[in-house]
PDB file of N, CA and C in Angstrom:
ATOM      1  N   ALA V 101     -15.258  23.150 -37.129  1.00 81.00           N
ATOM      2  CA  ALA V 101     -13.859  23.068 -37.543  1.00 81.00           C
ATOM      3  C   ALA V 101     -12.975  23.910 -36.622  1.00 81.00           C
ATOM      4  N   ALA V 102     -13.480  25.052 -36.205  1.00 84.00           N
ATOM      5  CA  ALA V 102     -12.693  25.928 -35.321  1.00 84.00           C
ATOM      6  C   ALA V 102     -12.481  25.268 -33.962  1.00 84.00           C
ATOM      7  N   GLU V 103     -13.539  24.606 -33.469  1.00 88.00           N
ATOM      8  CA  GLU V 103     -13.419  23.921 -32.173  1.00 88.00           C
ATOM      9  C   GLU V 103     -12.432  22.759 -32.276  1.00 88.00           C
ATOM     10  N   GLU V 104     -12.496  22.038 -33.381  1.00 90.00           N
ATOM     11  CA  GLU V 104     -11.582  20.917 -33.592  1.00 90.00           C
ATOM     12  C   GLU V 104     -10.130  21.407 -33.655  1.00 90.00           C
ATOM     13  N   ARG V 105      -9.934  22.548 -34.321  1.00 91.00           N
ATOM     14  CA  ARG V 105      -8.575  23.096 -34.430  1.00 91.00           C
ATOM     15  C   ARG V 105      -8.070  23.554 -33.064  1.00 91.00           C
ATOM     16  N   SER V 106      -8.922  24.164 -32.270  1.00 92.00           N
ATOM     17  CA  SER V 106      -8.499  24.627 -30.948  1.00 92.00           C
ATOM     18  C   SER V 106      -8.155  23.442 -30.047  1.00 92.00           C
ATOM     19  N   LEU V 107      -8.909  22.341 -30.155  1.00 94.00           N
ATOM     20  CA  LEU V 107      -8.567  21.137 -29.387  1.00 94.00           C
ATOM     21  C   LEU V 107      -7.210  20.583 -29.827  1.00 94.00           C
ATOM     22  N   TYR V 108      -6.953  20.614 -31.145  1.00 95.00           N
ATOM     23  CA  TYR V 108      -5.673  20.135 -31.668  1.00 95.00           C
ATOM     24  C   TYR V 108      -4.520  20.987 -31.139  1.00 95.00           C
ATOM     25  N   ILE V 109      -4.721  22.318 -31.129  1.00 96.00           N
ATOM     26  CA  ILE V 109      -3.675  23.214 -30.626  1.00 96.00           C
ATOM     27  C   ILE V 109      -3.439  22.981 -29.139  1.00 96.00           C
ATOM     28  N   MET V 110      -4.505  22.792 -28.382  1.00 96.00           N
ATOM     29  CA  MET V 110      -4.354  22.530 -26.944  1.00 96.00           C
ATOM     30  C   MET V 110      -3.583  21.230 -26.712  1.00 96.00           C
ATOM     31  N   ARG V 111      -3.887  20.208 -27.514  1.00 97.00           N
ATOM     32  CA  ARG V 111      -3.203  18.921 -27.375  1.00 97.00           C
ATOM     33  C   ARG V 111      -1.711  19.071 -27.691  1.00 97.00           C
ATOM     34  N   VAL V 112      -1.386  19.836 -28.766  1.00 97.00           N
ATOM     35  CA  VAL V 112       0.022  20.060 -29.125  1.00 97.00           C
ATOM     36  C   VAL V 112       0.741  20.819 -28.014  1.00 97.00           C
ATOM     37  N   VAL V 113       0.081  21.815 -27.442  1.00 97.00           N
ATOM     38  CA  VAL V 113       0.689  22.584 -26.345  1.00 97.00           C
ATOM     39  C   VAL V 113       0.925  21.686 -25.138  1.00 97.00           C
ATOM     40  N   GLN V 114      -0.045  20.834 -24.812  1.00 98.00           N
ATOM     41  CA  GLN V 114       0.125  19.914 -23.684  1.00 98.00           C
ATOM     42  C   GLN V 114       1.306  18.981 -23.918  1.00 98.00           C
ATOM     43  N   ILE V 115       1.431  18.446 -25.136  1.00 98.00           N
ATOM     44  CA  ILE V 115       2.544  17.541 -25.449  1.00 98.00           C
ATOM     45  C   ILE V 115       3.869  18.281 -25.343  1.00 98.00           C
ATOM     46  N   ALA V 116       3.916  19.526 -25.847  1.00 98.00           N
ATOM     47  CA  ALA V 116       5.159  20.311 -25.786  1.00 98.00           C
ATOM     48  C   ALA V 116       5.552  20.582 -24.336  1.00 98.00           C
ATOM     49  N   VAL V 117       4.569  20.940 -23.499  1.00 98.00           N
ATOM     50  CA  VAL V 117       4.860  21.211 -22.083  1.00 98.00           C
ATOM     51  C   VAL V 117       5.359  19.951 -21.395  1.00 98.00           C
ATOM     52  N   MET V 118       4.735  18.816 -21.668  1.00 98.00           N
ATOM     53  CA  MET V 118       5.167  17.561 -21.048  1.00 98.00           C
ATOM     54  C   MET V 118       6.579  17.185 -21.500  1.00 98.00           C
ATOM     55  N   CYS V 119       6.902  17.429 -22.779  1.00 98.00           N
ATOM     56  CA  CYS V 119       8.257  17.143 -23.260  1.00 98.00           C
ATOM     57  C   CYS V 119       9.279  18.013 -22.553  1.00 98.00           C
ATOM     58  N   VAL V 120       8.970  19.289 -22.399  1.00 98.00           N
ATOM     59  CA  VAL V 120       9.903  20.200 -21.713  1.00 98.00           C
ATOM     60  C   VAL V 120      10.085  19.771 -20.261  1.00 98.00           C
ATOM     61  N   LEU V 121       8.996  19.423 -19.591  1.00 97.00           N
ATOM     62  CA  LEU V 121       9.104  18.980 -18.196  1.00 97.00           C
ATOM     63  C   LEU V 121       9.906  17.683 -18.089  1.00 97.00           C
ATOM     64  N   ALA V 122       9.664  16.753 -19.002  1.00 97.00           N
ATOM     65  CA  ALA V 122      10.397  15.484 -18.970  1.00 97.00           C
ATOM     66  C   ALA V 122      11.888  15.716 -19.198  1.00 97.00           C
ATOM     67  N   LEU V 123      12.227  16.576 -20.163  1.00 97.00           N
ATOM     68  CA  LEU V 123      13.642  16.877 -20.405  1.00 97.00           C
ATOM     69  C   LEU V 123      14.273  17.564 -19.191  1.00 97.00           C
ATOM     70  N   THR V 124      13.521  18.454 -18.553  1.00 96.00           N
ATOM     71  CA  THR V 124      14.038  19.126 -17.359  1.00 96.00           C
ATOM     72  C   THR V 124      14.350  18.116 -16.268  1.00 96.00           C
ATOM     73  N   VAL V 125      13.448  17.173 -16.047  1.00 96.00           N
ATOM     74  CA  VAL V 125      13.666  16.153 -15.018  1.00 96.00           C
ATOM     75  C   VAL V 125      14.864  15.278 -15.377  1.00 96.00           C
ATOM     76  N   VAL V 126      14.946  14.851 -16.643  1.00 95.00           N
ATOM     77  CA  VAL V 126      16.049  13.977 -17.062  1.00 95.00           C
ATOM     78  C   VAL V 126      17.391  14.677 -16.886  1.00 95.00           C
ATOM     79  N   PHE V 127      17.489  15.929 -17.357  1.00 93.00           N
ATOM     80  CA  PHE V 127      18.751  16.648 -17.218  1.00 93.00           C
ATOM     81  C   PHE V 127      19.049  16.965 -15.761  1.00 93.00           C
ATOM     82  N   GLY V 128      18.016  17.244 -14.975  1.00 93.00           N
ATOM     83  CA  GLY V 128      18.224  17.485 -13.544  1.00 93.00           C
ATOM     84  C   GLY V 128      18.815  16.274 -12.858  1.00 93.00           C
ATOM     85  N   ILE V 129      18.265  15.100 -13.133  1.00 92.00           N
ATOM     86  CA  ILE V 129      18.791  13.866 -12.538  1.00 92.00           C
ATOM     87  C   ILE V 129      20.212  13.614 -13.025  1.00 92.00           C
ATOM     88  N   PHE V 130      20.462  13.855 -14.317  1.00 90.00           N
ATOM     89  CA  PHE V 130      21.795  13.634 -14.888  1.00 90.00           C
ATOM     90  C   PHE V 130      22.834  14.524 -14.219  1.00 90.00           C
ATOM     91  N   PHE V 131      22.536  15.828 -14.117  1.00 89.00           N
ATOM     92  CA  PHE V 131      23.511  16.753 -13.537  1.00 89.00           C
ATOM     93  C   PHE V 131      23.661  16.515 -12.040  1.00 89.00           C
ATOM     94  N   LEU V 132      22.573  16.161 -11.359  1.00 89.00           N
ATOM     95  CA  LEU V 132      22.680  15.843  -9.932  1.00 89.00           C
ATOM     96  C   LEU V 132      23.553  14.611  -9.740  1.00 89.00           C
ATOM     97  N   GLY V 133      23.365  13.601 -10.589  1.00 86.00           N
ATOM     98  CA  GLY V 133      24.198  12.403 -10.502  1.00 86.00           C
ATOM     99  C   GLY V 133      25.655  12.711 -10.768  1.00 86.00           C
ATOM    100  N   CYS V 134      25.935  13.551 -11.768  1.00 85.00           N
ATOM    101  CA  CYS V 134      27.326  13.924 -12.059  1.00 85.00           C
ATOM    102  C   CYS V 134      27.923  14.679 -10.892  1.00 85.00           C
ATOM    103  N   ASN V 135      27.151  15.575 -10.301  1.00 85.00           N
ATOM    104  CA  ASN V 135      27.649  16.355  -9.171  1.00 85.00           C
ATOM    105  C   ASN V 135      27.962  15.442  -7.991  1.00 85.00           C
ATOM    106  N   LEU V 136      27.084  14.494  -7.708  1.00 83.00           N
ATOM    107  CA  LEU V 136      27.337  13.558  -6.608  1.00 83.00           C
ATOM    108  C   LEU V 136      28.541  12.679  -6.904  1.00 83.00           C
ATOM    109  N   LEU V 137      28.709  12.281  -8.168  1.00 80.00           N
ATOM    110  CA  LEU V 137      29.860  11.469  -8.552  1.00 80.00           C
ATOM    111  C   LEU V 137      31.152  12.238  -8.337  1.00 80.00           C
ATOM    112  N   ILE V 138      31.173  13.505  -8.747  1.00 82.00           N
ATOM    113  CA  ILE V 138      32.374  14.328  -8.562  1.00 82.00           C
ATOM    114  C   ILE V 138      32.655  14.500  -7.071  1.00 82.00           C
ATOM    115  N   LYS V 139      31.623  14.748  -6.274  1.00 83.00           N
ATOM    116  CA  LYS V 139      31.821  14.913  -4.832  1.00 83.00           C
ATOM    117  C   LYS V 139      32.324  13.613  -4.209  1.00 83.00           C
ATOM    118  N   SER V 140      31.780  12.484  -4.640  1.00 80.00           N
ATOM    119  CA  SER V 140      32.206  11.219  -4.060  1.00 80.00           C
ATOM    120  C   SER V 140      33.652  10.908  -4.443  1.00 80.00           C
ATOM    121  N   GLU V 141      34.062  11.268  -5.675  1.00 78.00           N
ATOM    122  CA  GLU V 141      35.464  11.080  -6.058  1.00 78.00           C
ATOM    123  C   GLU V 141      36.366  11.939  -5.189  1.00 78.00           C
ATOM    124  N   GLY V 142      35.935  13.165  -4.918  1.00 78.00           N
ATOM    125  CA  GLY V 142      36.715  14.037  -4.043  1.00 78.00           C
ATOM    126  C   GLY V 142      36.830  13.456  -2.642  1.00 78.00           C
ATOM    127  N   MET V 143      35.738  12.910  -2.139  1.00 75.00           N
ATOM    128  CA  MET V 143      35.780  12.310  -0.798  1.00 75.00           C
ATOM    129  C   MET V 143      36.679  11.081  -0.778  1.00 75.00           C
ATOM    130  N   ILE V 144      36.643  10.278  -1.854  1.00 76.00           N
ATOM    131  CA  ILE V 144      37.499   9.087  -1.923  1.00 76.00           C
ATOM    132  C   ILE V 144      38.963   9.508  -1.946  1.00 76.00           C
ATOM    133  N   ASN V 145      39.284  10.535  -2.758  1.00 77.00           N
ATOM    134  CA  ASN V 145      40.665  11.020  -2.797  1.00 77.00           C
ATOM    135  C   ASN V 145      41.094  11.551  -1.440  1.00 77.00           C
ATOM    136  N   PHE V 146      40.179  12.247  -0.745  1.00 72.00           N
ATOM    137  CA  PHE V 146      40.496  12.764   0.579  1.00 72.00           C
ATOM    138  C   PHE V 146      40.783  11.614   1.549  1.00 72.00           C
ATOM    139  N   LEU V 147      39.959  10.562   1.503  1.00 71.00           N
ATOM    140  CA  LEU V 147      40.167   9.426   2.405  1.00 71.00           C
ATOM    141  C   LEU V 147      41.452   8.686   2.059  1.00 71.00           C
ATOM    142  N   VAL V 148      41.781   8.571   0.768  1.00 72.00           N
ATOM    143  CA  VAL V 148      43.010   7.887   0.375  1.00 72.00           C
ATOM    144  C   VAL V 148      44.215   8.665   0.884  1.00 72.00           C
ATOM    145  N   LYS V 149      44.177   9.993   0.788  1.00 68.00           N
ATOM    146  CA  LYS V 149      45.283  10.798   1.300  1.00 68.00           C
ATOM    147  C   LYS V 149      45.412  10.631   2.805  1.00 68.00           C
ATOM    148  N   GLU V 150      44.272  10.548   3.500  1.00 60.00           N
ATOM    149  CA  GLU V 150      44.307  10.393   4.956  1.00 60.00           C
ATOM    150  C   GLU V 150      44.872   9.039   5.363  1.00 60.00           C
ATOM    151  N   ARG V 151      44.694   8.004   4.552  1.00 60.00           N
ATOM    152  CA  ARG V 151      45.126   6.659   4.926  1.00 60.00           C
ATOM    153  C   ARG V 151      46.609   6.432   4.679  1.00 60.00           C
ATOM    154  N   ARG V 152      47.243   7.297   3.861  1.00 58.00           N
ATOM    155  CA  ARG V 152      48.668   7.109   3.623  1.00 58.00           C
ATOM    156  C   ARG V 152      49.422   7.295   4.929  1.00 58.00           C
ATOM    157  N   PRO V 153      50.363   6.426   5.208  1.00 57.00           N
ATOM    158  CA  PRO V 153      51.118   6.594   6.456  1.00 57.00           C
ATOM    159  C   PRO V 153      51.972   7.855   6.408  1.00 57.00           C
ATOM    160  N   SER V 154      52.084   8.506   7.532  1.00 55.00           N
ATOM    161  CA  SER V 154      52.886   9.719   7.589  1.00 55.00           C
ATOM    162  C   SER V 154      54.369   9.352   7.656  1.00 55.00           C
ATOM    163  N   LYS V 155      55.224  10.349   7.521  1.00 57.00           N
ATOM    164  CA  LYS V 155      56.667  10.096   7.552  1.00 57.00           C
ATOM    165  C   LYS V 155      57.101   9.617   8.929  1.00 57.00           C
ATOM    166  N   GLU V 156      56.408  10.061   9.976  1.00 58.00           N
ATOM    167  CA  GLU V 156      56.764   9.629  11.333  1.00 58.00           C
ATOM    168  C   GLU V 156      56.546   8.120  11.478  1.00 58.00           C
ATOM    169  N   VAL V 157      55.466   7.612  10.909  1.00 55.00           N
ATOM    170  CA  VAL V 157      55.196   6.180  10.996  1.00 55.00           C
ATOM    171  C   VAL V 157      56.282   5.411  10.245  1.00 55.00           C
ATOM    172  N   GLU V 158      56.699   5.905   9.080  1.00 54.00           N
ATOM    173  CA  GLU V 158      57.759   5.244   8.324  1.00 54.00           C
ATOM    174  C   GLU V 158      59.053   5.202   9.132  1.00 54.00           C
ATOM    175  N   ALA V 159      59.367   6.295   9.820  1.00 54.00           N
ATOM    176  CA  ALA V 159      60.603   6.360  10.599  1.00 54.00           C
ATOM    177  C   ALA V 159      60.533   5.341  11.741  1.00 54.00           C
ATOM    178  N   VAL V 160      59.366   5.198  12.362  1.00 55.00           N
ATOM    179  CA  VAL V 160      59.227   4.243  13.456  1.00 55.00           C
ATOM    180  C   VAL V 160      59.355   2.818  12.916  1.00 55.00           C
ATOM    181  N   VAL V 161      58.777   2.549  11.745  1.00 55.00           N
ATOM    182  CA  VAL V 161      58.846   1.201  11.185  1.00 55.00           C
ATOM    183  C   VAL V 161      60.263   0.872  10.764  1.00 55.00           C
ATOM    184  N   VAL V 162      60.968   1.810  10.169  1.00 56.00           N
ATOM    185  CA  VAL V 162      62.330   1.571   9.692  1.00 56.00           C
ATOM    186  C   VAL V 162      63.305   1.491  10.870  1.00 56.00           C
ATOM    187  N   GLY V 163      63.041   2.233  11.921  1.00 52.00           N
ATOM    188  CA  GLY V 163      63.967   2.337  13.044  1.00 52.00           C
ATOM    189  C   GLY V 163      64.367   1.001  13.675  1.00 52.00           C
ATOM    190  N   PRO V 164      63.442   0.190  14.160  1.00 53.00           N
ATOM    191  CA  PRO V 164      63.840  -1.034  14.869  1.00 53.00           C
ATOM    192  C   PRO V 164      64.557  -2.041  13.983  1.00 53.00           C
ATOM    193  N   TYR V 165      64.277  -2.038  12.693  1.00 50.00           N
ATOM    194  CA  TYR V 165      64.930  -3.032  11.836  1.00 50.00           C
ATOM    195  C   TYR V 165      66.324  -2.538  11.547  1.00 50.00           C
TER     196      TYR V 165
END
């Protein structure tokens, strides 16, 4: 009975460790994905700001007309 109980405890410990590791991986992927999403939004905003025509370009376009 003692050996059976020790095997049961070992099995419960193994399951608990695997659950903790699985949760760590899931949350790691989630937070990494969120971080990359935030960085990509920042890069998109940076590129959008860069693509806006400057005031000099507007003056040149308005000038000849």
